[in-house]
Amino acid sequence: MIFSTVQTQQQQQRMQAVPSGEEPTTAPAPESSAPRAVSKEIEVCFAPGLERQLRGLEHFTSDENDSSDSSDADSVAQAPESRALHDAEFLSQLDGGQILVEGNGCLNYSQSTPVGNAALSSGIQVISFKVDADASPAKSAVAEVSLMSGKTVSLQAHSDESVESLRARAQKALGAGRGRLLDSTGRVLDGGAPLKRARLQNAEPNEPNTQPEPLTLSVRRVDISGGLLAFAAILTDGCGLSWGADRFGGDCSAVKDQLKDVQQIHATRGAFAAILANGSVVTWGYDGGGESSAVRDQLKNVRQIQSTLRAFAAIRGDGSVVSWGDADYGGDSSAVRDQLKDVQQIQSTSCAFAAILADGSVVTWGSTIADYGGDSSVVRNQLKTAQHIQATERAFAAILGDGSVVTWGNADYGGDSSAVRDQLTNVQQIQATSRAFAAILGNGSVVTWGDAYCGGDSSAVREQLKNVREIQATSRAFAAILGDGSVVTWGDADYGGDGSAVRDQLTNVQQIQATHYAFAAILGNSSVVTWGNAYCGGDSSAVREELKNVREIQATSQAFAAILGDGSVVTWGQNISGGASSAVRDQLKNVREIQATSQAFAAILGDGSVVTWGIAESGGESSAVRDQLKSSNQ
């Protein structure tokens, strides 16, 4: 960049040409009542094609010694806003000198010739300048921008263009949604910076052997996470957004400016925690975990977050853990801080956390009441080589390396497995209702324990539980898919524990989804069979004919939503909880994914837009953020 200063006429009379890097020497100006030209620093910029422009050149005169002549004091003369300095190739080699700006607007260069009185009398201005050695002219360049799919476009650019401008042009040329520009190393480029500061290796037209910098337009899909009564979304540009009940995380306005480059979002009952690309964490919400200022400095290099109803626990890159929120729900881990090293994964009940360390040992904390699983001292010596942990509302079950199981917490919620300990061998996976566990063994059989009415007693169907492939659960019942595609159910009949009425229809079952009270099974022919509480999704007879070619099913606590092969959606169950979608039916086209809170649905369409329905205060109404959801794709 070149910086210049308009000199006073008195200084000009004795100004000599100056070498590069030195300031001009001047003699003191004599006393005079003549108008004095006031200096102003101006900037000479580089324009594409190596042509420099003089921008913002202006001067004015003021008569400080003769206040009687107001016309002189108020007179203003302004040069054209931009003057091109011709013979740019020659000027680009100069280190400094003088530019003569004549009254007719012509610009002449003088490196050594002093300006005489004759020139001054004819109204010539003299501008001294020097070239910043670090400056470089704007260069014409080629940028190749690609999508992850491989689609590529080549764009002409110049070094003064902003990264954001290039991103917008690439997005339009590629016909893609809003994204971020990444360099060849995967580094996200600062949108506000000019390309020349992005340190890209551009290909110039006159240098054919220089390869253009390969850039990637990273257009991520909109990701939505559901809390209890609010949604949080990661938009295509990596920004975060939320809506729903304000006190349950639906209002993120206080941290909106911080929600950039969001990678993951996790929820407690009433708060959200977002992990950013730099490993820091941003939290918001009123109830449990929304306030993290006490641990903000510790929330660095975070790679994973787990939650209870009212607290968060974050695993950092070094394997340590930071927790915050309600202390009675696991928000205070200070008592076990020294033990929390090399943590691999964390599981939680409603009020406590359990961390598996690299050596297979387990550390627990949370509610001071042992019956929630926060105190594992009774089984500490047994907790060796833990591989995986599952949880009910108030108890934990850990699968060890040898396939055995160790449990602790409230006995009525599955914390005591002593009655079936000898049967728990070669355990492959464990599923849970709110108060009971079901373990699938290596031979395909199932062992259950916990509250008998919530699935803890499977004795009535024990002989049928052979070759079990998968188990799904409502809050009080289990449904097992067998190897032949049939289904076996047990637990509370009002929660789907009795599937006898539809047993003959449950053939070639591919997957099962559940509300809190009912099950929905997708069959091999893509039709759907439902059972359980009729008002909460167990009765789909009203939409049976529509449930064809079903691709996926999502659920709130009391309703189901099925995505069909053509991208449309069919809903049933409690109307207010998302079972009725007639108000948005015409919008539900080309649906790619559906997420849910306890009482509302949010559908992500193929173009990245979002459609919501259900209880407004639970996220079913998103009009307040509709424009932001749209703009992220533009």
Short mmCIF file of N, CA, C and O in Angstrom, two decimals, residues 243-342:
data_model
loop_
_atom_site.label_atom_id
_atom_site.label_comp_id
_atom_site.label_asym_id
_atom_site.label_seq_id
_atom_site.Cartn_x
_atom_site.Cartn_y
_atom_site.Cartn_z
N TRP A 243 -35.19 -22.65 19.09
CA TRP A 243 -36.54 -22.14 19.23
C TRP A 243 -37.33 -23.12 20.11
O TRP A 243 -36.93 -24.25 20.32
N GLY A 244 -38.46 -22.64 20.63
CA GLY A 244 -39.27 -23.44 21.56
C GLY A 244 -39.43 -22.67 22.85
O GLY A 244 -39.38 -21.44 22.88
N ALA A 245 -39.62 -23.38 23.96
CA ALA A 245 -39.80 -22.74 25.26
C ALA A 245 -38.52 -22.02 25.67
O ALA A 245 -37.46 -22.65 25.77
N ASP A 246 -38.63 -20.72 25.93
CA ASP A 246 -37.45 -19.91 26.24
C ASP A 246 -36.66 -20.46 27.42
O ASP A 246 -35.43 -20.57 27.36
N ARG A 247 -37.34 -20.80 28.49
CA ARG A 247 -36.62 -21.23 29.70
C ARG A 247 -36.08 -22.65 29.59
O ARG A 247 -35.41 -23.15 30.49
N PHE A 248 -36.38 -23.31 28.48
CA PHE A 248 -35.85 -24.66 28.26
C PHE A 248 -34.86 -24.69 27.09
O PHE A 248 -34.64 -25.73 26.49
N GLY A 249 -34.26 -23.52 26.81
CA GLY A 249 -33.24 -23.44 25.77
C GLY A 249 -33.73 -22.93 24.43
O GLY A 249 -32.96 -22.89 23.46
N GLY A 250 -34.99 -22.52 24.33
CA GLY A 250 -35.53 -22.06 23.06
C GLY A 250 -35.05 -20.69 22.64
O GLY A 250 -35.24 -20.30 21.48
N ASP A 251 -34.42 -19.96 23.54
CA ASP A 251 -33.91 -18.62 23.23
C ASP A 251 -32.39 -18.59 23.40
O ASP A 251 -31.89 -18.68 24.52
N CYS A 252 -31.67 -18.47 22.28
CA CYS A 252 -30.20 -18.43 22.35
C CYS A 252 -29.66 -17.05 22.01
O CYS A 252 -28.48 -16.91 21.69
N SER A 253 -30.52 -16.04 22.05
CA SER A 253 -30.11 -14.69 21.63
C SER A 253 -28.93 -14.16 22.43
O SER A 253 -28.10 -13.42 21.90
N ALA A 254 -28.80 -14.54 23.70
CA ALA A 254 -27.71 -14.03 24.54
C ALA A 254 -26.35 -14.55 24.09
O ALA A 254 -25.32 -13.94 24.37
N VAL A 255 -26.33 -15.67 23.37
CA VAL A 255 -25.05 -16.25 22.94
C VAL A 255 -24.98 -16.41 21.42
O VAL A 255 -24.09 -17.09 20.89
N LYS A 256 -25.90 -15.79 20.73
CA LYS A 256 -25.99 -15.97 19.27
C LYS A 256 -24.67 -15.67 18.56
O LYS A 256 -24.25 -16.39 17.66
N ASP A 257 -24.01 -14.59 18.98
CA ASP A 257 -22.75 -14.20 18.32
C ASP A 257 -21.63 -15.20 18.57
O ASP A 257 -20.64 -15.21 17.85
N GLN A 258 -21.78 -16.01 19.61
CA GLN A 258 -20.74 -17.01 19.92
C GLN A 258 -20.97 -18.33 19.17
O GLN A 258 -20.06 -19.15 19.06
N LEU A 259 -22.19 -18.52 18.68
CA LEU A 259 -22.54 -19.80 18.05
C LEU A 259 -22.09 -19.83 16.59
O LEU A 259 -22.90 -19.82 15.66
N LYS A 260 -20.78 -19.89 16.40
CA LYS A 260 -20.17 -19.98 15.07
C LYS A 260 -19.35 -21.28 15.01
O LYS A 260 -18.78 -21.71 16.01
N ASP A 261 -19.29 -21.88 13.84
CA ASP A 261 -18.51 -23.11 13.65
C ASP A 261 -18.93 -24.19 14.64
O ASP A 261 -18.09 -24.88 15.22
N VAL A 262 -20.24 -24.33 14.83
CA VAL A 262 -20.76 -25.34 15.77
C VAL A 262 -20.62 -26.73 15.16
O VAL A 262 -20.97 -26.96 14.00
N GLN A 263 -20.13 -27.67 15.97
CA GLN A 263 -19.94 -29.04 15.51
C GLN A 263 -20.98 -30.01 16.06
O GLN A 263 -21.46 -30.89 15.36
N GLN A 264 -21.33 -29.86 17.33
CA GLN A 264 -22.30 -30.73 17.98
C GLN A 264 -23.14 -29.92 18.96
O GLN A 264 -22.66 -28.93 19.51
N ILE A 265 -24.38 -30.36 19.18
CA ILE A 265 -25.22 -29.75 20.21
C ILE A 265 -25.83 -30.86 21.06
O ILE A 265 -26.33 -31.85 20.54
N HIS A 266 -25.78 -30.68 22.38
CA HIS A 266 -26.33 -31.66 23.32
C HIS A 266 -27.31 -30.96 24.25
O HIS A 266 -27.24 -29.73 24.43
N ALA A 267 -28.22 -31.74 24.87
CA ALA A 267 -29.27 -31.12 25.67
C ALA A 267 -29.47 -31.82 27.01
O ALA A 267 -29.32 -33.03 27.13
N THR A 268 -29.80 -31.01 28.03
CA THR A 268 -30.37 -31.53 29.27
C THR A 268 -31.87 -31.34 29.11
O THR A 268 -32.37 -31.09 28.01
N ARG A 269 -32.60 -31.40 30.20
CA ARG A 269 -34.04 -31.18 30.12
C ARG A 269 -34.37 -29.76 29.69
O ARG A 269 -35.35 -29.53 28.98
N GLY A 270 -33.53 -28.79 30.11
CA GLY A 270 -33.88 -27.41 29.83
C GLY A 270 -32.75 -26.54 29.34
O GLY A 270 -32.84 -25.31 29.40
N ALA A 271 -31.66 -27.12 28.84
CA ALA A 271 -30.53 -26.31 28.37
C ALA A 271 -29.80 -27.04 27.24
O ALA A 271 -29.93 -28.25 27.07
N PHE A 272 -29.01 -26.25 26.50
CA PHE A 272 -28.21 -26.81 25.41
C PHE A 272 -26.73 -26.47 25.63
O PHE A 272 -26.40 -25.44 26.23
N ALA A 273 -25.86 -27.32 25.09
CA ALA A 273 -24.42 -27.09 25.11
C ALA A 273 -23.89 -27.39 23.71
O ALA A 273 -24.10 -28.50 23.20
N ALA A 274 -23.22 -26.41 23.10
CA ALA A 274 -22.69 -26.56 21.74
C ALA A 274 -21.18 -26.64 21.77
O ALA A 274 -20.51 -25.80 22.39
N ILE A 275 -20.63 -27.66 21.10
CA ILE A 275 -19.18 -27.78 20.95
C ILE A 275 -18.79 -27.09 19.65
O ILE A 275 -19.32 -27.41 18.59
N LEU A 276 -17.86 -26.12 19.74
CA LEU A 276 -17.41 -25.39 18.56
C LEU A 276 -16.20 -26.09 17.93
O LEU A 276 -15.61 -26.99 18.52
N ALA A 277 -15.84 -25.64 16.73
CA ALA A 277 -14.73 -26.25 15.99
C ALA A 277 -13.41 -26.14 16.75
O ALA A 277 -12.54 -27.01 16.62
N ASN A 278 -13.24 -25.09 17.56
CA ASN A 278 -11.99 -24.92 18.30
C ASN A 278 -11.99 -25.67 19.63
O ASN A 278 -11.07 -25.52 20.43
N GLY A 279 -13.05 -26.46 19.88
CA GLY A 279 -13.10 -27.25 21.11
C GLY A 279 -13.69 -26.54 22.30
O GLY A 279 -13.81 -27.15 23.37
N SER A 280 -14.07 -25.28 22.16
CA SER A 280 -14.71 -24.57 23.26
C SER A 280 -16.20 -24.92 23.28
O SER A 280 -16.71 -25.55 22.36
N VAL A 281 -16.90 -24.49 24.32
CA VAL A 281 -18.31 -24.84 24.50
C VAL A 281 -19.12 -23.59 24.81
O VAL A 281 -18.70 -22.74 25.60
N VAL A 282 -20.29 -23.49 24.18
CA VAL A 282 -21.23 -22.40 24.44
C VAL A 282 -22.51 -23.02 24.99
O VAL A 282 -23.02 -24.00 24.43
N THR A 283 -23.03 -22.47 26.08
CA THR A 283 -24.25 -23.02 26.69
C THR A 283 -25.32 -21.95 26.82
O THR A 283 -25.03 -20.76 26.92
N TRP A 284 -26.56 -22.39 26.83
CA TRP A 284 -27.68 -21.47 27.05
C TRP A 284 -28.88 -22.28 27.55
O TRP A 284 -28.93 -23.50 27.43
N GLY A 285 -29.85 -21.58 28.11
CA GLY A 285 -31.03 -22.21 28.69
C GLY A 285 -31.13 -21.84 30.16
O GLY A 285 -30.15 -21.43 30.78
N TYR A 286 -32.29 -22.01 30.70
CA TYR A 286 -32.51 -21.57 32.08
C TYR A 286 -32.36 -22.71 33.08
O TYR A 286 -31.87 -22.53 34.19
N ASP A 287 -32.78 -23.89 32.68
CA ASP A 287 -32.91 -24.97 33.64
C ASP A 287 -31.81 -26.01 33.50
O ASP A 287 -31.81 -26.81 32.58
N GLY A 288 -30.82 -26.01 34.39
CA GLY A 288 -29.83 -27.08 34.46
C GLY A 288 -28.80 -27.12 33.38
O GLY A 288 -29.00 -27.77 32.36
N GLY A 289 -27.66 -26.45 33.57
CA GLY A 289 -26.54 -26.53 32.64
C GLY A 289 -26.43 -25.39 31.66
O GLY A 289 -25.45 -25.30 30.93
N GLY A 290 -27.42 -24.51 31.63
CA GLY A 290 -27.37 -23.39 30.70
C GLY A 290 -26.35 -22.33 31.09
O GLY A 290 -25.93 -21.54 30.25
N GLU A 291 -25.94 -22.33 32.35
CA GLU A 291 -24.95 -21.39 32.85
C GLU A 291 -23.64 -22.12 33.11
O GLU A 291 -23.57 -23.01 33.96
N SER A 292 -22.60 -21.76 32.34
CA SER A 292 -21.32 -22.48 32.46
C SER A 292 -20.15 -21.53 32.73
O SER A 292 -18.99 -21.93 32.57
N SER A 293 -20.43 -20.31 33.17
CA SER A 293 -19.36 -19.32 33.36
C SER A 293 -18.31 -19.78 34.38
O SER A 293 -17.14 -19.45 34.25
N ALA A 294 -18.72 -20.56 35.36
CA ALA A 294 -17.78 -21.00 36.40
C ALA A 294 -16.71 -21.94 35.85
O ALA A 294 -15.63 -22.06 36.43
N VAL A 295 -17.00 -22.59 34.73
CA VAL A 295 -16.03 -23.54 34.15
C VAL A 295 -15.62 -23.14 32.74
O VAL A 295 -15.01 -23.94 32.02
N ARG A 296 -15.95 -21.93 32.33
CA ARG A 296 -15.68 -21.51 30.94
C ARG A 296 -14.22 -21.69 30.55
O ARG A 296 -13.90 -22.16 29.47
N ASP A 297 -13.31 -21.31 31.46
CA ASP A 297 -11.88 -21.41 31.14
C ASP A 297 -11.41 -22.85 31.03
O ASP A 297 -10.36 -23.12 30.44
N GLN A 298 -12.16 -23.77 31.62
CA GLN A 298 -11.78 -25.18 31.56
C GLN A 298 -12.32 -25.88 30.31
O GLN A 298 -11.83 -26.93 29.92
N LEU A 299 -13.33 -25.28 29.71
CA LEU A 299 -13.98 -25.91 28.56
C LEU A 299 -13.19 -25.65 27.28
O LEU A 299 -13.59 -24.88 26.40
N LYS A 300 -12.04 -26.30 27.19
CA LYS A 300 -11.15 -26.21 26.03
C LYS A 300 -10.93 -27.61 25.47
O LYS A 300 -10.87 -28.58 26.22
N ASN A 301 -10.80 -27.68 24.15
CA ASN A 301 -10.50 -28.95 23.49
C ASN A 301 -11.49 -30.05 23.88
O ASN A 301 -11.11 -31.20 24.13
N VAL A 302 -12.77 -29.69 23.94
CA VAL A 302 -13.82 -30.65 24.29
C VAL A 302 -14.16 -31.51 23.08
O VAL A 302 -14.33 -31.01 21.97
N ARG A 303 -14.27 -32.81 23.28
CA ARG A 303 -14.57 -33.71 22.16
C ARG A 303 -15.88 -34.47 22.32
O ARG A 303 -16.40 -35.04 21.36
N GLN A 304 -16.45 -34.50 23.53
CA GLN A 304 -17.69 -35.23 23.74
C GLN A 304 -18.42 -34.68 24.96
O GLN A 304 -17.79 -34.25 25.93
N ILE A 305 -19.76 -34.66 24.90
CA ILE A 305 -20.57 -34.19 26.04
C ILE A 305 -21.68 -35.19 26.31
O ILE A 305 -22.30 -35.72 25.39
N GLN A 306 -21.94 -35.44 27.58
CA GLN A 306 -23.06 -36.27 28.03
C GLN A 306 -23.87 -35.44 29.01
O GLN A 306 -23.36 -34.46 29.58
N SER A 307 -25.13 -35.85 29.26
CA SER A 307 -25.98 -35.06 30.16
C SER A 307 -26.90 -35.91 30.99
O SER A 307 -27.27 -37.03 30.60
N THR A 308 -27.26 -35.39 32.16
CA THR A 308 -28.35 -35.93 32.97
C THR A 308 -29.53 -34.99 32.72
O THR A 308 -29.52 -34.22 31.76
N LEU A 309 -30.53 -35.01 33.59
CA LEU A 309 -31.67 -34.11 33.39
C LEU A 309 -31.28 -32.65 33.58
O LEU A 309 -31.84 -31.77 32.92
N ARG A 310 -30.30 -32.37 34.46
CA ARG A 310 -30.01 -30.98 34.79
C ARG A 310 -28.50 -30.68 34.88
O ARG A 310 -28.11 -29.72 35.54
N ALA A 311 -27.67 -31.45 34.24
CA ALA A 311 -26.22 -31.19 34.28
C ALA A 311 -25.53 -31.77 33.05
O ALA A 311 -26.03 -32.71 32.41
N PHE A 312 -24.36 -31.20 32.74
CA PHE A 312 -23.52 -31.68 31.63
C PHE A 312 -22.18 -32.18 32.16
O PHE A 312 -21.69 -31.72 33.19
N ALA A 313 -21.57 -33.10 31.39
CA ALA A 313 -20.20 -33.55 31.64
C ALA A 313 -19.49 -33.61 30.30
O ALA A 313 -19.96 -34.27 29.37
N ALA A 314 -18.35 -32.92 30.20
CA ALA A 314 -17.60 -32.85 28.95
C ALA A 314 -16.28 -33.58 29.06
O ALA A 314 -15.54 -33.40 30.03
N ILE A 315 -15.97 -34.43 28.06
CA ILE A 315 -14.67 -35.10 28.00
C ILE A 315 -13.76 -34.26 27.12
O ILE A 315 -14.10 -33.95 25.97
N ARG A 316 -12.60 -33.89 27.64
CA ARG A 316 -11.64 -33.08 26.89
C ARG A 316 -10.65 -33.99 26.15
O ARG A 316 -10.59 -35.19 26.38
N GLY A 317 -9.87 -33.37 25.29
CA GLY A 317 -8.91 -34.10 24.48
C GLY A 317 -7.88 -34.87 25.28
O GLY A 317 -7.38 -35.90 24.83
N ASP A 318 -7.56 -34.40 26.48
CA ASP A 318 -6.57 -35.09 27.31
C ASP A 318 -7.19 -36.16 28.20
O ASP A 318 -6.52 -36.75 29.04
N GLY A 319 -8.52 -36.40 28.03
CA GLY A 319 -9.19 -37.44 28.81
C GLY A 319 -9.72 -36.99 30.14
O GLY A 319 -10.31 -37.79 30.87
N SER A 320 -9.53 -35.72 30.49
CA SER A 320 -10.10 -35.19 31.73
C SER A 320 -11.56 -34.82 31.51
O SER A 320 -12.04 -34.81 30.38
N VAL A 321 -12.27 -34.51 32.58
CA VAL A 321 -13.70 -34.22 32.51
C VAL A 321 -14.02 -32.92 33.22
O VAL A 321 -13.49 -32.63 34.30
N VAL A 322 -14.89 -32.13 32.61
CA VAL A 322 -15.41 -30.90 33.22
C VAL A 322 -16.92 -31.06 33.32
O VAL A 322 -17.58 -31.44 32.33
N SER A 323 -17.48 -30.79 34.47
CA SER A 323 -18.94 -30.90 34.65
C SER A 323 -19.50 -29.61 35.20
O SER A 323 -18.82 -28.85 35.89
N TRP A 324 -20.76 -29.35 34.89
CA TRP A 324 -21.44 -28.14 35.37
C TRP A 324 -22.95 -28.36 35.34
O TRP A 324 -23.44 -29.28 34.70
N GLY A 325 -23.67 -27.50 36.06
CA GLY A 325 -25.11 -27.62 36.18
C GLY A 325 -25.49 -27.88 37.63
O GLY A 325 -24.73 -27.58 38.56
N ASP A 326 -26.63 -28.49 37.85
CA ASP A 326 -27.12 -28.78 39.19
C ASP A 326 -26.24 -29.85 39.83
O ASP A 326 -26.09 -30.96 39.31
N ALA A 327 -25.66 -29.53 40.99
CA ALA A 327 -24.75 -30.46 41.67
C ALA A 327 -25.45 -31.78 42.01
O ALA A 327 -24.83 -32.85 41.96
N ASP A 328 -26.72 -31.73 42.36
CA ASP A 328 -27.46 -32.94 42.72
C ASP A 328 -27.77 -33.81 41.51
O ASP A 328 -28.29 -34.92 41.65
N TYR A 329 -27.45 -33.31 40.33
CA TYR A 329 -27.68 -34.07 39.09
C TYR A 329 -26.37 -34.37 38.36
O TYR A 329 -26.38 -34.71 37.19
N GLY A 330 -25.24 -34.23 39.06
CA GLY A 330 -23.95 -34.54 38.46
C GLY A 330 -23.15 -33.34 38.02
O GLY A 330 -22.09 -33.50 37.41
N GLY A 331 -23.63 -32.14 38.33
CA GLY A 331 -22.94 -30.93 37.89
C GLY A 331 -21.65 -30.63 38.64
O GLY A 331 -20.88 -29.77 38.21
N ASP A 332 -21.39 -31.32 39.73
CA ASP A 332 -20.17 -31.11 40.51
C ASP A 332 -19.39 -32.42 40.61
O ASP A 332 -19.80 -33.36 41.29
N SER A 333 -18.25 -32.48 39.93
CA SER A 333 -17.42 -33.70 39.94
C SER A 333 -16.13 -33.49 40.70
O SER A 333 -15.18 -34.28 40.56
N SER A 334 -16.07 -32.44 41.52
CA SER A 334 -14.82 -32.10 42.21
C SER A 334 -14.34 -33.22 43.12
O SER A 334 -13.13 -33.42 43.29
N ALA A 335 -15.24 -33.99 43.70
CA ALA A 335 -14.85 -35.06 44.62
C ALA A 335 -14.10 -36.19 43.92
O ALA A 335 -13.34 -36.93 44.56
N VAL A 336 -14.29 -36.31 42.60
CA VAL A 336 -13.62 -37.40 41.86
C VAL A 336 -12.72 -36.86 40.75
O VAL A 336 -12.29 -37.62 39.87
N ARG A 337 -12.44 -35.57 40.80
CA ARG A 337 -11.66 -34.94 39.72
C ARG A 337 -10.33 -35.64 39.46
O ARG A 337 -9.95 -35.86 38.32
N ASP A 338 -9.63 -35.99 40.53
CA ASP A 338 -8.31 -36.63 40.38
C ASP A 338 -8.41 -38.02 39.77
O ASP A 338 -7.42 -38.54 39.23
N GLN A 339 -9.58 -38.64 39.86
CA GLN A 339 -9.76 -39.98 39.30
C GLN A 339 -10.15 -39.93 37.82
O GLN A 339 -9.97 -40.92 37.10
N LEU A 340 -10.68 -38.80 37.40
CA LEU A 340 -11.19 -38.68 36.03
C LEU A 340 -10.06 -38.37 35.04
O LEU A 340 -9.89 -37.25 34.57
N LYS A 341 -9.30 -39.41 34.72
CA LYS A 341 -8.20 -39.29 33.77
C LYS A 341 -8.34 -40.37 32.71
O LYS A 341 -8.76 -41.49 33.01
N ASP A 342 -7.97 -40.05 31.49
CA ASP A 342 -8.08 -40.99 30.37
C ASP A 342 -9.49 -41.53 30.22
O ASP A 342 -9.70 -42.72 29.96
#
